[in-house]
Amino acid sequence: MTDQKQSKKRSRIREVRPLTTDERASFFILALYLFAFFVSAFIYWDSLMLKLAGVFTLFGGGFLFYAALFISKGHDDDKESKHPLRSYLLSFFLMLLMLFLFRFVGGLIDDSQIALFTLYGGTLICLVIFRKALIQVVSLAALSSFIFVTAYNREMILSGELKFKDAIHQCGQALFRIGPIQDVANMLIAGNYVNYLNKVDYRDEQINILATREVIGSRDDELEKTKALLSFVSNEIYYVSDPNDGVEYAKDPIQTIIAGGGDCEDQTLVLCSLLESVGLKTYIAFTAYHVFALVQFDMKYPELKVEPYVYIDGHPCYALDPADPGAQIGYSAASRLRIERVFDVRKKNMVSFELLPQR
């Protein structure tokens, strides 16, 4: 009877054992997520409750961090990790392969919703199918990208320009924006936009005559020429939507000028044709629902009191949105955080862009 009582008493005693490598990795990653929540609560959100929750998660994260790094490891073979270092290395390379594959496939899809489902849904399915080590590696990669985006855009975050949702959106882009595969995908993606880019004809004689007439009093100054041509397109060519049949129609600039109207794509094509015709460097920016132009000046203009919209190869570029009547340099109806692709008008290829100047 006494032995039975002692056995029951021992069974109620909680088992205390050293952490395995898997558990250490999970604790460490979870601790980092809790720290990230703590930081986010104070820089992204204004809610007092979230700030208090952030303080509690800081202590929880500290405990998990201590448990992951400083609790001694056991020597019993049965307690060792099922996933040694080689498993994590294999999972890392498998993750890179997954991101390459899904970024390549998703980049070929025009519909943004289907592309997102392909990218993130495919990744989720792989995580469910493959081993735990892969989940840990991908979780750490996602957290690392969030930390990088937060640190890189700290000035925009502190000024309130970059919100938490936008930071998460940039994290998703960072995870799937991977070198050589993206370059191949970009060439194929560009094929979908060639119809637009081929419409820009800055060598057309009529375009040149019209552009020259509009900038005749600009003293060949880039800023003055841009103001004159932006004013002409935004005030003389009215916004008229395409037929609502799910197909985009890109008109030749001359046709748009003769008609006196067109949608944002048509207006942007006219503006870029006119600007390029008188020697300015332009790009076309695409968001999910809007198209507008970007201009790059060779000179600095202190009188231009607006911030560059994006930076291309380290050079500031300013938004030109002719769909807005009375449009001004540096302003667009589309947020620069929503820009998906930017194309060089002359080279007809996709270019990389930055929201902040390269440090």
Coordinates of C-alpha atoms in Angstrom, one line a residue:
M1 CA 0.0 0.0 0.0
T2 CA 2.8 2.3 0.9
D3 CA 4.6 1.5 -2.4
Q4 CA 1.4 2.4 -4.3
K5 CA 1.2 5.7 -2.6
Q6 CA 4.8 6.5 -3.3
S7 CA 4.3 5.5 -6.9
K8 CA 1.3 7.8 -7.3
K9 CA 3.2 10.6 -5.6
R10 CA 6.2 10.2 -7.9
S11 CA 3.8 10.2 -10.9
R12 CA 2.5 13.6 -9.8
I13 CA 5.9 15.1 -9.8
R14 CA 6.5 17.0 -13.0
E15 CA 9.3 15.6 -15.2
V16 CA 12.3 17.9 -15.4
R17 CA 14.6 17.3 -18.3
P18 CA 17.1 19.2 -20.4
L19 CA 15.8 20.9 -23.6
T20 CA 16.5 19.2 -26.9
T21 CA 17.9 21.1 -29.8
D22 CA 14.4 21.3 -31.4
E23 CA 12.9 22.8 -28.3
R24 CA 15.8 25.3 -28.0
A25 CA 15.3 26.4 -31.6
S26 CA 11.5 26.8 -31.0
F27 CA 12.0 28.7 -27.8
F28 CA 14.6 31.0 -29.4
I29 CA 12.4 31.8 -32.4
L30 CA 9.3 32.3 -30.2
A31 CA 11.4 34.6 -28.0
L32 CA 12.4 36.7 -31.0
Y33 CA 8.8 37.0 -32.1
L34 CA 7.8 38.2 -28.6
F35 CA 10.5 40.8 -28.7
A36 CA 9.3 41.9 -32.2
F37 CA 5.8 42.3 -30.8
F38 CA 7.2 44.4 -28.0
V39 CA 9.0 46.7 -30.4
S40 CA 6.0 46.9 -32.7
A41 CA 3.7 47.8 -29.8
F42 CA 5.7 51.0 -29.2
I43 CA 6.6 52.1 -32.8
Y44 CA 3.6 51.0 -34.9
W45 CA 0.6 51.1 -32.6
D46 CA -0.9 53.8 -30.4
S47 CA -3.1 51.5 -28.2
L48 CA -2.2 51.6 -24.5
M49 CA -3.5 48.0 -24.1
L50 CA -1.1 46.8 -26.9
K51 CA 1.7 48.6 -25.2
L52 CA 1.0 46.9 -21.9
A53 CA 0.7 43.6 -23.7
G54 CA 4.1 44.4 -25.3
V55 CA 5.7 44.8 -21.8
F56 CA 4.4 41.4 -20.7
T57 CA 5.6 39.7 -23.8
L58 CA 9.0 41.3 -23.2
F59 CA 9.3 39.4 -19.9
G60 CA 8.0 36.2 -21.5
G61 CA 10.4 36.5 -24.4
G62 CA 13.3 37.1 -22.0
F63 CA 12.4 33.9 -20.1
L64 CA 12.2 31.8 -23.3
F65 CA 15.5 33.4 -24.5
Y66 CA 17.2 32.4 -21.2
A67 CA 15.7 28.9 -21.4
A68 CA 16.9 28.4 -25.0
L69 CA 20.4 29.5 -24.5
F70 CA 21.4 28.9 -20.9
I71 CA 19.7 25.7 -19.7
S72 CA 22.2 22.9 -19.8
K73 CA 21.9 20.2 -22.4
G74 CA 21.4 16.6 -21.5
H75 CA 23.7 13.7 -22.4
D76 CA 21.2 11.0 -22.8
D77 CA 21.0 9.9 -26.4
D78 CA 17.2 9.6 -26.1
K79 CA 17.0 13.3 -25.3
E80 CA 19.0 14.4 -28.3
S81 CA 17.4 16.3 -31.2
K82 CA 15.8 14.5 -34.0
H83 CA 17.0 17.3 -36.3
P84 CA 20.8 17.8 -36.1
L85 CA 22.6 20.7 -37.7
R86 CA 22.6 19.0 -41.2
S87 CA 18.8 18.9 -41.1
Y88 CA 18.6 22.7 -40.5
L89 CA 21.1 23.3 -43.3
L90 CA 19.0 21.1 -45.6
S91 CA 15.9 22.9 -44.6
F92 CA 17.5 26.2 -45.3
F93 CA 18.4 25.2 -48.9
L94 CA 15.0 23.7 -49.4
M95 CA 13.4 27.0 -48.2
L96 CA 15.5 28.9 -50.8
L97 CA 14.4 26.5 -53.5
M98 CA 10.7 26.9 -52.5
L99 CA 11.1 30.7 -52.6
F100 CA 12.8 30.6 -56.0
L101 CA 10.0 28.3 -57.4
F102 CA 7.0 30.2 -56.0
R103 CA 8.5 33.6 -56.8
F104 CA 9.1 32.5 -60.4
V105 CA 5.6 31.0 -60.8
G106 CA 3.9 33.9 -59.0
G107 CA 5.7 36.5 -61.1
L108 CA 4.2 35.0 -64.2
I109 CA 0.6 35.5 -63.0
D110 CA -1.1 38.8 -63.8
D111 CA -3.9 38.6 -61.3
S112 CA -2.4 39.8 -58.0
Q113 CA -4.8 37.7 -55.8
I114 CA -4.0 34.5 -57.6
A115 CA -0.3 35.4 -57.4
L116 CA -0.5 35.9 -53.7
F117 CA -2.4 32.6 -53.2
T118 CA 0.3 30.9 -55.2
L119 CA 3.2 32.4 -53.2
Y120 CA 1.9 32.1 -49.7
G121 CA -0.5 29.2 -50.2
G122 CA 2.1 27.1 -51.8
T123 CA 4.6 27.9 -49.1
L124 CA 2.1 27.0 -46.4
I125 CA 1.3 23.7 -48.0
C126 CA 5.0 22.9 -48.2
L127 CA 5.4 23.7 -44.5
V128 CA 2.5 21.3 -43.6
I129 CA 4.0 18.5 -45.7
F130 CA 7.7 18.9 -44.8
R131 CA 9.4 18.5 -41.5
K132 CA 9.5 20.7 -38.4
A133 CA 12.9 22.0 -39.1
L134 CA 11.7 23.7 -42.2
I135 CA 8.9 25.4 -40.2
Q136 CA 11.5 26.8 -37.8
V137 CA 13.8 28.0 -40.7
V138 CA 11.0 29.7 -42.5
S139 CA 9.7 31.3 -39.3
L140 CA 13.1 32.7 -38.6
A141 CA 13.4 34.0 -42.2
A142 CA 10.1 35.8 -41.9
L143 CA 11.1 37.4 -38.6
S144 CA 14.5 38.4 -40.0
S145 CA 12.8 40.1 -42.9
F146 CA 10.5 42.0 -40.6
I147 CA 13.4 43.2 -38.4
F148 CA 15.3 44.3 -41.6
V149 CA 12.3 46.2 -43.0
T150 CA 11.7 47.9 -39.6
A151 CA 15.3 48.9 -39.2
Y152 CA 15.7 50.0 -42.8
N153 CA 12.6 52.2 -42.8
R154 CA 12.9 53.5 -39.3
E155 CA 12.7 57.1 -40.4
M156 CA 9.4 56.5 -42.2
I157 CA 8.0 54.5 -39.2
L158 CA 8.9 57.1 -36.6
S159 CA 7.3 59.8 -38.8
G160 CA 4.1 57.7 -39.1
E161 CA 4.4 57.3 -42.9
L162 CA 4.9 53.5 -42.8
K163 CA 2.3 51.5 -41.0
F164 CA 2.4 48.0 -39.6
K165 CA 0.4 46.6 -42.5
D166 CA 2.7 48.2 -45.1
A167 CA 5.7 46.8 -43.2
I168 CA 4.2 43.3 -43.4
H169 CA 3.6 43.9 -47.2
Q170 CA 7.3 44.8 -47.7
C171 CA 8.3 41.7 -45.7
G172 CA 6.4 39.5 -48.1
Q173 CA 8.1 41.2 -51.0
A174 CA 11.5 40.8 -49.4
L175 CA 11.0 37.1 -48.9
F176 CA 10.2 36.5 -52.5
R177 CA 12.5 39.1 -54.1
I178 CA 15.5 36.8 -54.8
G179 CA 18.2 37.6 -57.3
P180 CA 18.7 35.5 -60.4
I181 CA 15.3 33.9 -60.4
Q182 CA 13.6 37.3 -60.2
D183 CA 15.7 38.5 -63.1
V184 CA 14.4 35.7 -65.3
A185 CA 10.9 36.3 -64.0
N186 CA 11.2 40.0 -64.6
M187 CA 12.0 39.4 -68.3
L188 CA 9.0 37.3 -68.7
I189 CA 6.8 39.7 -66.7
A190 CA 8.0 42.5 -68.9
G191 CA 6.4 40.8 -71.8
N192 CA 3.0 41.4 -70.3
Y193 CA 3.7 45.2 -70.3
V194 CA 5.3 45.4 -73.7
N195 CA 2.0 46.5 -75.2
Y196 CA 2.1 49.6 -73.0
L197 CA 5.7 50.4 -73.4
N198 CA 5.7 50.0 -77.2
K199 CA 3.0 52.7 -77.3
V200 CA 5.5 55.3 -76.1
D201 CA 6.8 57.0 -79.3
Y202 CA 9.0 60.0 -78.4
R203 CA 10.5 60.0 -81.9
D204 CA 7.1 60.7 -83.6
E205 CA 7.3 64.0 -85.5
Q206 CA 3.8 65.2 -84.4
I207 CA 4.7 64.4 -80.7
N208 CA 7.9 66.4 -81.0
I209 CA 6.2 69.4 -82.6
L210 CA 3.5 69.4 -79.9
A211 CA 6.1 69.0 -77.1
T212 CA 8.3 71.8 -78.5
R213 CA 5.3 74.1 -78.8
E214 CA 4.3 73.6 -75.2
V215 CA 7.8 74.1 -73.7
I216 CA 8.8 77.0 -76.0
G217 CA 9.2 79.4 -73.0
S218 CA 10.9 77.1 -70.6
R219 CA 14.5 78.2 -71.5
D220 CA 15.3 74.5 -72.0
D221 CA 15.1 74.0 -68.2
E222 CA 14.1 70.4 -67.2
L223 CA 11.9 71.5 -64.4
E224 CA 10.1 74.1 -66.4
K225 CA 9.6 71.7 -69.3
T226 CA 8.2 69.1 -67.0
K227 CA 5.7 71.6 -65.4
A228 CA 4.5 72.7 -68.8
L229 CA 4.0 69.2 -70.3
L230 CA 2.4 67.9 -67.1
S231 CA 0.0 70.8 -67.0
F232 CA -0.9 70.3 -70.7
V233 CA -1.7 66.6 -70.3
S234 CA -3.5 66.8 -66.9
N235 CA -5.7 69.8 -68.0
E236 CA -6.2 69.2 -71.7
I237 CA -6.6 65.4 -71.8
Y238 CA -9.5 64.3 -69.7
Y239 CA -9.8 61.1 -67.8
V240 CA -12.1 58.7 -69.6
S241 CA -12.4 55.0 -68.5
D242 CA -12.0 52.1 -70.9
P243 CA -14.9 49.8 -71.6
N244 CA -15.8 47.8 -68.5
D245 CA -15.2 44.4 -70.0
G246 CA -12.1 43.3 -68.0
V247 CA -9.7 44.2 -70.9
E248 CA -7.2 47.1 -70.8
Y249 CA -7.0 49.1 -74.0
A250 CA -3.8 51.1 -74.5
K251 CA -4.2 53.8 -77.2
D252 CA -1.4 55.4 -79.2
P253 CA -0.5 58.8 -77.8
I254 CA -1.5 60.6 -81.0
Q255 CA -5.0 58.9 -80.8
T256 CA -5.3 60.0 -77.2
I257 CA -4.4 63.6 -78.0
I258 CA -6.8 63.7 -80.9
A259 CA -9.6 62.2 -78.8
G260 CA -8.8 64.6 -75.9
G261 CA -9.3 61.8 -73.4
G262 CA -8.1 58.5 -72.0
D263 CA -7.6 56.5 -68.9
C264 CA -4.5 56.8 -66.6
E265 CA -2.5 54.5 -68.9
D266 CA -3.3 56.5 -71.9
Q267 CA -2.5 59.8 -70.2
T268 CA 0.8 58.5 -68.8
L269 CA 1.8 57.2 -72.3
V270 CA 1.2 60.7 -73.7
L271 CA 3.1 62.4 -71.0
C272 CA 6.1 60.1 -71.2
S273 CA 6.2 60.5 -75.0
L274 CA 6.2 64.3 -74.7
L275 CA 8.8 64.4 -72.0
E276 CA 11.1 62.0 -73.7
S277 CA 10.7 63.9 -76.9
V278 CA 12.3 67.0 -75.3
G279 CA 15.1 65.1 -73.6
L280 CA 13.8 64.1 -70.1
K281 CA 14.3 60.7 -68.6
T282 CA 11.1 59.0 -67.6
Y283 CA 9.8 55.7 -66.1
I284 CA 6.3 54.2 -65.8
A285 CA 5.1 53.0 -62.4
F286 CA 2.4 50.4 -62.1
T287 CA 0.3 49.7 -59.0
A288 CA -2.6 47.2 -58.8
Y289 CA -5.1 49.8 -60.0
H290 CA -3.2 52.8 -61.2
V291 CA -0.5 53.9 -63.6
F292 CA 1.6 57.1 -63.5
A293 CA 4.9 58.5 -64.7
L294 CA 8.2 59.2 -62.9
V295 CA 10.7 61.7 -64.0
Q296 CA 14.5 61.9 -63.3
F297 CA 16.3 65.2 -63.5
D298 CA 19.9 65.7 -64.3
M299 CA 20.2 68.7 -62.1
K300 CA 19.1 69.4 -58.5
Y301 CA 16.3 72.0 -58.0
P302 CA 16.3 73.5 -54.5
E303 CA 13.0 75.2 -55.4
L304 CA 11.3 71.8 -55.8
K305 CA 9.9 71.4 -52.3
V306 CA 8.7 67.8 -52.6
E307 CA 10.4 64.6 -51.6
P308 CA 11.4 62.1 -54.4
Y309 CA 8.8 59.4 -54.8
V310 CA 11.3 56.6 -55.4
Y311 CA 15.1 56.2 -56.0
I312 CA 16.3 54.3 -59.1
D313 CA 20.0 53.4 -59.2
G314 CA 20.4 55.9 -56.4
H315 CA 18.9 58.8 -58.4
P316 CA 15.7 60.5 -57.1
C317 CA 12.6 60.2 -59.3
Y318 CA 9.5 62.4 -58.9
A319 CA 5.9 61.3 -59.5
L320 CA 3.9 62.8 -62.3
D321 CA 0.2 61.8 -62.2
P322 CA -1.5 63.3 -65.3
A323 CA -4.9 61.6 -64.3
D324 CA -5.2 64.3 -61.6
P325 CA -6.5 67.6 -63.1
G326 CA -4.1 70.4 -62.1
A327 CA -1.4 67.7 -61.3
Q328 CA 1.8 68.9 -59.6
I329 CA 5.3 67.4 -59.7
G330 CA 5.9 64.9 -56.8
Y331 CA 2.2 64.0 -56.1
S332 CA 0.2 60.9 -57.2
A333 CA -3.1 59.4 -56.2
A334 CA -1.3 56.1 -55.6
S335 CA 0.9 55.6 -52.5
R336 CA 4.5 54.9 -53.3
L337 CA 4.2 51.9 -51.0
R338 CA 1.8 50.3 -53.5
I339 CA 4.1 50.5 -56.5
E340 CA 4.5 47.0 -57.8
R341 CA 6.7 47.5 -60.9
V342 CA 8.6 50.3 -62.6
F343 CA 9.7 50.2 -66.2
D344 CA 12.3 52.2 -68.0
V345 CA 10.6 53.9 -70.9
R346 CA 13.6 53.9 -73.3
K347 CA 15.0 50.5 -72.5
K348 CA 11.5 48.9 -72.1
N349 CA 12.7 46.8 -69.2
M350 CA 11.8 46.5 -65.5
V351 CA 14.0 48.3 -63.0
S352 CA 14.5 48.0 -59.3
F353 CA 13.6 50.9 -57.1
E354 CA 14.0 52.0 -53.5
L355 CA 11.7 54.1 -51.3
L356 CA 14.7 55.6 -49.5
P357 CA 18.1 56.7 -50.8
Q358 CA 20.9 54.1 -50.7
R359 CA 23.1 54.6 -47.6

